[in-house]
CSV table of C-alpha atoms in Angstrom, one decimal:
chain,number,residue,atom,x,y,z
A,1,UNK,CA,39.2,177.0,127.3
A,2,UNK,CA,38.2,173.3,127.1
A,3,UNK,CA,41.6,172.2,125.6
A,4,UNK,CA,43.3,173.8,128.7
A,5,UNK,CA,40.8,171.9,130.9
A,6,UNK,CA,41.6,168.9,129.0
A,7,UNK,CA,45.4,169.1,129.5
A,8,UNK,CA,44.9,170.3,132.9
A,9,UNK,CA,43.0,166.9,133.3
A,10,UNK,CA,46.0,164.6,131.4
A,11,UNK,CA,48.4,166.6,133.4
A,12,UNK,CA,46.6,165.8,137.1
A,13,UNK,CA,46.5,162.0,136.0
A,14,UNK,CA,49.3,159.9,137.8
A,15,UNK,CA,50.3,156.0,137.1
A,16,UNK,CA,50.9,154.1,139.9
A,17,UNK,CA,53.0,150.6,138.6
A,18,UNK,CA,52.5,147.8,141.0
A,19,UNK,CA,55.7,146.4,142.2
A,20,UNK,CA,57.0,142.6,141.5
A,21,UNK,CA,56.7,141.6,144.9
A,22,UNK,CA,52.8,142.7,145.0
A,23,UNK,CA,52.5,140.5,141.8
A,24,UNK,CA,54.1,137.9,143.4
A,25,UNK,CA,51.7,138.1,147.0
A,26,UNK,CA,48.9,138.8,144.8
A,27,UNK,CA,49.1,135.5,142.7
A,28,UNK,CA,50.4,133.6,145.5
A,29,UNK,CA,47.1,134.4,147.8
A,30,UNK,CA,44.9,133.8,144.7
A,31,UNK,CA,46.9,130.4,143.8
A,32,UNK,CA,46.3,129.1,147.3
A,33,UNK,CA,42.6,130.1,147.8
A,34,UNK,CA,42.1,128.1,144.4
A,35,UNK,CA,44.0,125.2,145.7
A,36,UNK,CA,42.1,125.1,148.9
A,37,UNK,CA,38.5,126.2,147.2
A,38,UNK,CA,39.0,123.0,144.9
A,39,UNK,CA,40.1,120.7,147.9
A,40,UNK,CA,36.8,121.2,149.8
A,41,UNK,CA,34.5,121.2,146.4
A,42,UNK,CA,36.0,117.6,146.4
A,43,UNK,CA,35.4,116.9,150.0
A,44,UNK,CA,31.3,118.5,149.7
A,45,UNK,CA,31.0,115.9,147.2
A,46,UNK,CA,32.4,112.7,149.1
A,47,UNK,CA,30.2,110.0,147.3
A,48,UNK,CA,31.2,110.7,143.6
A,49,UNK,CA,34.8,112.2,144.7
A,50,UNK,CA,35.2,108.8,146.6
A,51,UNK,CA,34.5,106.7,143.8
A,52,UNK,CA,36.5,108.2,141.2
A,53,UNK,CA,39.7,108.4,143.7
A,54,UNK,CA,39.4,104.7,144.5
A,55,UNK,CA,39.2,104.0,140.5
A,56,UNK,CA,42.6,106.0,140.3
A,57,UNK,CA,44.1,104.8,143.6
A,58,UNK,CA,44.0,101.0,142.2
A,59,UNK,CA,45.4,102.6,138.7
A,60,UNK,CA,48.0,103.4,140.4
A,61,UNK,CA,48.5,101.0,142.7
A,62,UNK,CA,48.8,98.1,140.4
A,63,UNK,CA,52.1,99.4,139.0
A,64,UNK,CA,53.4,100.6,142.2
A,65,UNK,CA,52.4,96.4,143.3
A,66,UNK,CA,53.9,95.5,140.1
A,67,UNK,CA,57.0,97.6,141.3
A,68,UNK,CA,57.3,95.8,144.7
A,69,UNK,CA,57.0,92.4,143.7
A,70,UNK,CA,60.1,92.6,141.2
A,71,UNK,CA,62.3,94.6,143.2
A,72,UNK,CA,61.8,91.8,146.1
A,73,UNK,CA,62.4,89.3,143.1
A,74,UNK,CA,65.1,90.8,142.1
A,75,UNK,CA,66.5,91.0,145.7
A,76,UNK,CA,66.5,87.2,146.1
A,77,UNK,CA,68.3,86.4,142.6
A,78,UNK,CA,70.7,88.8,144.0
A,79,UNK,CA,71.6,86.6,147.2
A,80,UNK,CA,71.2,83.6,144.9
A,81,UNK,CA,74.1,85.4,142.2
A,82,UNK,CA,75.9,86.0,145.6
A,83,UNK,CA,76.1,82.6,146.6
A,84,UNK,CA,76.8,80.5,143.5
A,85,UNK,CA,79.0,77.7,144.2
A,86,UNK,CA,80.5,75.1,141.9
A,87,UNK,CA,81.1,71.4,142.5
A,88,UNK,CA,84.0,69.4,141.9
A,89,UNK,CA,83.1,65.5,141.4
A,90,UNK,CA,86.6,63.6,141.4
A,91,UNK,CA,86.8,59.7,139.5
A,92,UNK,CA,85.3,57.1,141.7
A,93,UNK,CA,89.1,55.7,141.1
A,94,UNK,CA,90.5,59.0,143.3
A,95,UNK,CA,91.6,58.3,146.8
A,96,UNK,CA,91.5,60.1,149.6
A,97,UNK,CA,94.8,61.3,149.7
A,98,UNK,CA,94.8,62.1,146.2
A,99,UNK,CA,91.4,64.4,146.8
A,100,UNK,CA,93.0,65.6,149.8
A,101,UNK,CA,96.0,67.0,147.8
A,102,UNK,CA,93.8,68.2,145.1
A,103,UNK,CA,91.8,70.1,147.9
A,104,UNK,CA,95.0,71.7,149.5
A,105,UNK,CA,96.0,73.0,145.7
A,106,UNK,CA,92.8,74.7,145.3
A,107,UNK,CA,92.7,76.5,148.5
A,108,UNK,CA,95.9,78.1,147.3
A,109,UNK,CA,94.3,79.9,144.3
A,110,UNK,CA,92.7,82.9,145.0
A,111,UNK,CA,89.8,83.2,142.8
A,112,UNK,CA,87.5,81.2,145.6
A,113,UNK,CA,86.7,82.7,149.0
A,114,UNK,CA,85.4,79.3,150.4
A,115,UNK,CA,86.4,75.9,149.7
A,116,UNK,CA,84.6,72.8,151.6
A,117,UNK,CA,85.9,69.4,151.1
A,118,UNK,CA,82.8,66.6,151.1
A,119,UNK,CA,84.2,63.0,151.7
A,120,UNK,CA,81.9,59.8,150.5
A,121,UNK,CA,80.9,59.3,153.9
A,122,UNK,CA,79.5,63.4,154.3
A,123,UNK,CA,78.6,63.1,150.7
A,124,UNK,CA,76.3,60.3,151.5
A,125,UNK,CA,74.6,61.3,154.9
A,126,UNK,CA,73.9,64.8,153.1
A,127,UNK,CA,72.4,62.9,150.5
A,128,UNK,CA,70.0,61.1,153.3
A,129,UNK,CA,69.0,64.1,154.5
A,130,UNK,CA,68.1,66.0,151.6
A,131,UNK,CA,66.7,62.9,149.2
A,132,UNK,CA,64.5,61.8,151.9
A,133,UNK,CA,65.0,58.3,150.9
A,134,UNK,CA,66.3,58.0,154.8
A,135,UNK,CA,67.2,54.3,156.3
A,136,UNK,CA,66.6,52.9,152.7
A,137,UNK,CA,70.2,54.1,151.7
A,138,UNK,CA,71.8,51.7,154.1
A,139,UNK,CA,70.8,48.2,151.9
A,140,UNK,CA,73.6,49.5,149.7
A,141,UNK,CA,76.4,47.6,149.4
A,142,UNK,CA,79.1,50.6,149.3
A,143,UNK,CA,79.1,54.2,148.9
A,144,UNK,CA,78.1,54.9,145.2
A,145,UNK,CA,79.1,58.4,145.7
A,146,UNK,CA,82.9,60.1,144.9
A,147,UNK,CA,85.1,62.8,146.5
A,148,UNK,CA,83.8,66.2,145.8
A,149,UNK,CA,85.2,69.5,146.3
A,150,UNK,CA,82.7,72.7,147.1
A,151,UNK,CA,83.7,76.2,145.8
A,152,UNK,CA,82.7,79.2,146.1
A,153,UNK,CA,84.3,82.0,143.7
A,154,UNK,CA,85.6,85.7,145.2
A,155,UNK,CA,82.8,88.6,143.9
A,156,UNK,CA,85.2,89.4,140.9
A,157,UNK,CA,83.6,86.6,139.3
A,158,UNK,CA,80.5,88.3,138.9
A,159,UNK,CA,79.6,87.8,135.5
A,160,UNK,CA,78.1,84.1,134.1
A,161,UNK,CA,80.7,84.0,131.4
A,162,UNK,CA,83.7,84.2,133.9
A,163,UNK,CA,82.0,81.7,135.9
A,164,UNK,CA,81.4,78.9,132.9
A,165,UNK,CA,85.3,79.9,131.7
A,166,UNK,CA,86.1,79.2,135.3
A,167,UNK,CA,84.3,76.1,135.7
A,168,UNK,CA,85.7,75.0,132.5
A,169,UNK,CA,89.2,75.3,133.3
A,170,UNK,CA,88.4,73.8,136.8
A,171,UNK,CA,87.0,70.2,134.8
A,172,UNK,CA,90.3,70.2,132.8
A,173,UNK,CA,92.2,68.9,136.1
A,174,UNK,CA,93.5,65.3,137.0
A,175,UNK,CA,91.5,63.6,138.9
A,176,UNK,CA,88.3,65.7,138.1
A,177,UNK,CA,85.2,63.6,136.5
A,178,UNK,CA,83.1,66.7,136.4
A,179,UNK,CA,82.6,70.2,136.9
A,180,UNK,CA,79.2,71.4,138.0
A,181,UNK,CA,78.2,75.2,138.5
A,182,UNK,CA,74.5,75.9,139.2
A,183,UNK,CA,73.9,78.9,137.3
A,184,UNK,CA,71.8,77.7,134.7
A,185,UNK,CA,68.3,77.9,136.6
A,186,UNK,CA,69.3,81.5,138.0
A,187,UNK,CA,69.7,82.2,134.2
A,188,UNK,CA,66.0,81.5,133.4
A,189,UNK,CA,65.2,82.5,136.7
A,190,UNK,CA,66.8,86.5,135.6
A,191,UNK,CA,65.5,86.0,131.7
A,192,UNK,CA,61.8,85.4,133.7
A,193,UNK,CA,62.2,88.3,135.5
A,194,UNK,CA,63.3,90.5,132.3
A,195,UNK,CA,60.1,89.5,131.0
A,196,UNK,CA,58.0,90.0,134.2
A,197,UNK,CA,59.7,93.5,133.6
A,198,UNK,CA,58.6,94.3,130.5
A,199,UNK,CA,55.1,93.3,130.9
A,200,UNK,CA,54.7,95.3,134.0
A,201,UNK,CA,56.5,98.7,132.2
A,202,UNK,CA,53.8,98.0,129.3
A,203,UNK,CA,51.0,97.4,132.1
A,204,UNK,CA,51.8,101.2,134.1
A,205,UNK,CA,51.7,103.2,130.5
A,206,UNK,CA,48.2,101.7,129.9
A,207,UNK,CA,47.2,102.3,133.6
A,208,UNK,CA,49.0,105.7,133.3
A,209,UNK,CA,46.5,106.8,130.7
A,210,UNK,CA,43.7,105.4,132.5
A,211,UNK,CA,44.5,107.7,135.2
A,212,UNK,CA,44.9,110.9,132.4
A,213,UNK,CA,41.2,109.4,130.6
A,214,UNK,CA,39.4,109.2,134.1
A,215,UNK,CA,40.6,112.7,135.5
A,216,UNK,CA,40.0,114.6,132.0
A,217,UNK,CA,36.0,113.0,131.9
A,218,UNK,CA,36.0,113.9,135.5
A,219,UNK,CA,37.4,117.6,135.1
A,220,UNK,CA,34.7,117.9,131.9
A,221,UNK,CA,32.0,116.5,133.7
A,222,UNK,CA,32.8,119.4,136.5
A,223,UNK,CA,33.0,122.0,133.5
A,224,UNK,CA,30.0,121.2,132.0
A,225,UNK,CA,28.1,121.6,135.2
A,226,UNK,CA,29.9,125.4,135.8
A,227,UNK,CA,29.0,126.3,131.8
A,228,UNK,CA,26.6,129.4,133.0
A,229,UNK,CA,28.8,130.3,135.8
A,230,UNK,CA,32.1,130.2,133.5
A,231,UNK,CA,29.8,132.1,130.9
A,232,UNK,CA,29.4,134.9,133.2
A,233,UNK,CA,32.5,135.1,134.5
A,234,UNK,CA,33.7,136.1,130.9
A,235,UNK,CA,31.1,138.3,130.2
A,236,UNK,CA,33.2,140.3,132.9
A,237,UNK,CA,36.3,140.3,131.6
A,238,UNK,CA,37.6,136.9,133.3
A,239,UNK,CA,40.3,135.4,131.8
A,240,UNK,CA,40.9,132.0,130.6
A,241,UNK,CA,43.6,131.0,133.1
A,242,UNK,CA,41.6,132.5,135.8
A,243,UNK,CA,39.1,130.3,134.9
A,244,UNK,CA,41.3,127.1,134.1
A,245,UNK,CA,43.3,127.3,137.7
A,246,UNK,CA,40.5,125.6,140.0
A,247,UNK,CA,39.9,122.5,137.7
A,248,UNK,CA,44.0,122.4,137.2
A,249,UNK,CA,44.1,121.8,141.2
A,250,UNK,CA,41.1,119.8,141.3
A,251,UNK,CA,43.0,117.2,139.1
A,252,UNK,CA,46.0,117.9,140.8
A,253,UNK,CA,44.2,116.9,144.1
A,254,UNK,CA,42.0,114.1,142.5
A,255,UNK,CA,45.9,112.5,141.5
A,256,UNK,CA,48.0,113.2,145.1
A,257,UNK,CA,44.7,112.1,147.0
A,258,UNK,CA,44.2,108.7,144.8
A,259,UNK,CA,48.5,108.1,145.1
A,260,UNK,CA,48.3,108.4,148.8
A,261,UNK,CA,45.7,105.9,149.0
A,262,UNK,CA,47.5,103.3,146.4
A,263,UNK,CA,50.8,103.3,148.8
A,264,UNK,CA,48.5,102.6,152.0
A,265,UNK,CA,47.1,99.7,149.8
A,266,UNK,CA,50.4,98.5,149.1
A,267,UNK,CA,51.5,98.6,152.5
A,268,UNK,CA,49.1,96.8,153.3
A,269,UNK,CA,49.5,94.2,151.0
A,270,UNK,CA,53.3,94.2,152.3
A,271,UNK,CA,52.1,93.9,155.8
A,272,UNK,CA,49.7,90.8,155.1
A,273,UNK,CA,52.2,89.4,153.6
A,274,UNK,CA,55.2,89.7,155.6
A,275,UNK,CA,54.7,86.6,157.7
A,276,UNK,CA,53.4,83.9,155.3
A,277,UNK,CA,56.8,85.3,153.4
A,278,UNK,CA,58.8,84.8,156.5
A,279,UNK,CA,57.5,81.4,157.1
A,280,UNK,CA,58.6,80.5,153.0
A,281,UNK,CA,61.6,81.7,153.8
A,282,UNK,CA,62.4,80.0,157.1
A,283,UNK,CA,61.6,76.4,155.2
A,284,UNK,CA,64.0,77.1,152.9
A,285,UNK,CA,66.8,78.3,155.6
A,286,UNK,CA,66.7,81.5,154.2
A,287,UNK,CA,66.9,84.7,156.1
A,288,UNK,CA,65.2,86.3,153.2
A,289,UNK,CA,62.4,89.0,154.0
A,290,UNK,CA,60.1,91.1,152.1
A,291,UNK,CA,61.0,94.8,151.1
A,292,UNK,CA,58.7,97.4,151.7
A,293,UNK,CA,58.0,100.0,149.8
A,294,UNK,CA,60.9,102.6,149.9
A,295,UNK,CA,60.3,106.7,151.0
A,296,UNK,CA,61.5,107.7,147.7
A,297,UNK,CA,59.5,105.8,145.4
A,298,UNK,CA,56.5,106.5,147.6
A,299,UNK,CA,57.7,110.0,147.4
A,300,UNK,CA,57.7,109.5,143.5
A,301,UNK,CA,54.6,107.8,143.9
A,302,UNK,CA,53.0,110.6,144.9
A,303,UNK,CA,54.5,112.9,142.3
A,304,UNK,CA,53.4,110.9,139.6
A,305,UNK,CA,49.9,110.8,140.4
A,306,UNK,CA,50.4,114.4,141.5
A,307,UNK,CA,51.4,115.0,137.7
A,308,UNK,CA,48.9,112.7,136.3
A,309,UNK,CA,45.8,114.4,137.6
A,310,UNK,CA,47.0,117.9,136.7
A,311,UNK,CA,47.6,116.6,133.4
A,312,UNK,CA,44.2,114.9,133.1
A,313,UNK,CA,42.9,118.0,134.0
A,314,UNK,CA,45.2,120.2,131.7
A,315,UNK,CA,44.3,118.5,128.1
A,316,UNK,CA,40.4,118.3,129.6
A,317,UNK,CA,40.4,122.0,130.4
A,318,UNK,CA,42.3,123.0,127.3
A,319,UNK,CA,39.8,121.3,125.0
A,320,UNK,CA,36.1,121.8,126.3
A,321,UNK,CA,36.9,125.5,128.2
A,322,UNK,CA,37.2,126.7,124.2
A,323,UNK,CA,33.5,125.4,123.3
A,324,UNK,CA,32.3,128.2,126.2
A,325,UNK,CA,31.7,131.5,125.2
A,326,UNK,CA,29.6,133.8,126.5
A,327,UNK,CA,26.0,134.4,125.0
């Protein structure tokens, strides 16, 4: 009698199998009320939360500063690569007919896009102007200074060694007392910049894990003060990644909150600096001006301290949520 009862029992018992989708609704409801639940935790706490966000915004916006300042370096070598010229100094024994010729051969070659002939005369007020040695100039006797020939070689010549072959070749004709291309100080000028490079890559990896230290002490700091309340939650059957996913946002919150707040710094920065920029530029004659920081790298920006703070938070979770157990 009691085993029928019993089979009558395993026989009325039905399985119901929750569908993918369910899963799916089910973990996206519970993954947003974590991510929202964290976000006001760190908003009811706007003292601390404010402090350690401003140490991570200016982690990460030294790097991102670092970032601006060499692609606006390396904007103005490229306009100074664009417009390297080379000058042709002919004998002081070279007429004017004779440079004249010489000029009229040259314009026929097509490596140069622009060729400018500078007689003695042009030679020597350009030197007034620039040498500010003015009205002195004119107790000289005669015009120290030869024919000279300005070129400017087609964007096929690109590279430094093409240029020094070129110039070469250019010092081997008649007439010619020297050959002059003004690519040396870009040279140092790029080789500064490489280095400028390096140090700033070196400078964002140790400010990169400044970011992952501060977020992990942050996220155990936040553990150690939930201990009884992650203690009970086990006792009831809670598992580990239910309790991991709140500090896992909170990190990932503390790192997209602190990257929003390093662009706006560096904007600003960019913005206070725009003009005095603008001015260097004008006393130069340059029509050079500052680049701002671009949507996709502020876009990245944002990713990587997105990733940062969840990954702060990841290693801190992993390794203290173990040393809880329930009593």
């Amino acid at each position: 009698m009691s085993a029928s009862k019993t089979n009558n029992k395993k026989s009325s018992a039905t399985s119901y199998k929750v569908r993918f989708k369910d899963r799916f609704h089910s973990a996206l409801k519970l993954h947003r009320e974590n991510a929202i639940q964290s976000l006001l935790d760190i908003l009811r706490q706007p003292t601390n939360s404010l402090m350690t966000i401003l140490v991570l915004a200016i982690a990460l916006a030294l790097p991102a500063a670092f970032y601006l300042f060499m692609t606006n370096a390396q904007a103005v070598s490229q306009s100074w690569d664009g417009g390297v010229k080379m000058a042709l100094y002919l004998e002081d024994s070279a007429t004017e007919s004779q440079a004249q010729e010489l000029f009229t051969q040259l314009n026929q070659r097509t490596e140069f896009e622009e060729i400018v002939f500078v007689g003695k005369d042009d030679g020597l007020e350009m030197f007034r102007q620039y040498s500010g040695l003015g009205d002195s100039l004119d107790y000289l006797e005669e015009n120290p200074l030869p024919y000279s020939i300005t070129l400017k070689p087609t964007a096929s010549f690109s590279d430094s060694e093409q240029l020094e072959q070129l110039a070469q070749e250019l010092s081997l004709l008649p007439l010619v007392a020297q050959a002059k291309l003004d690519s040396s100080w870009i040279k140092k000028y790029n080789s500064i910049l490489d280095i400028s490079e390096q140090i700033a890559t070196f400078i964002s990896i140790m400010l990169a894990l400044g970011v992952l230290l501060i977020v992990g002490n942050t996220i155990r700091l936040a553990i150690l003060n939930r201990r009884e309340e992650i203690q009970v939650i086990k006792l009831v059957g809670a598992t580990d990644a239910f309790i991991r996913r709140p500090f896992l946002y909170a990190g990932f919150w503390y790192g997209l909150i602190a990257a929003l707040l390093a662009a706006l710094m560096v904007n600003i920065i960019f913005v206070l600096l725009q003009q005095s920029a603008h001015q260097l530029a004008q006393l130069y004659s340059s029509e050079f001006s500052l680049l701002g920081l671009a949507p996709s790298f502020t876009l990245g920006l944002l990713a990587i301290g997105a990733l940062l703070g969840l990954s702060g938070a990841w290693f801190s979770v992993r390794k203290h949520l173990k040393d809880i157990n329930p009593e």
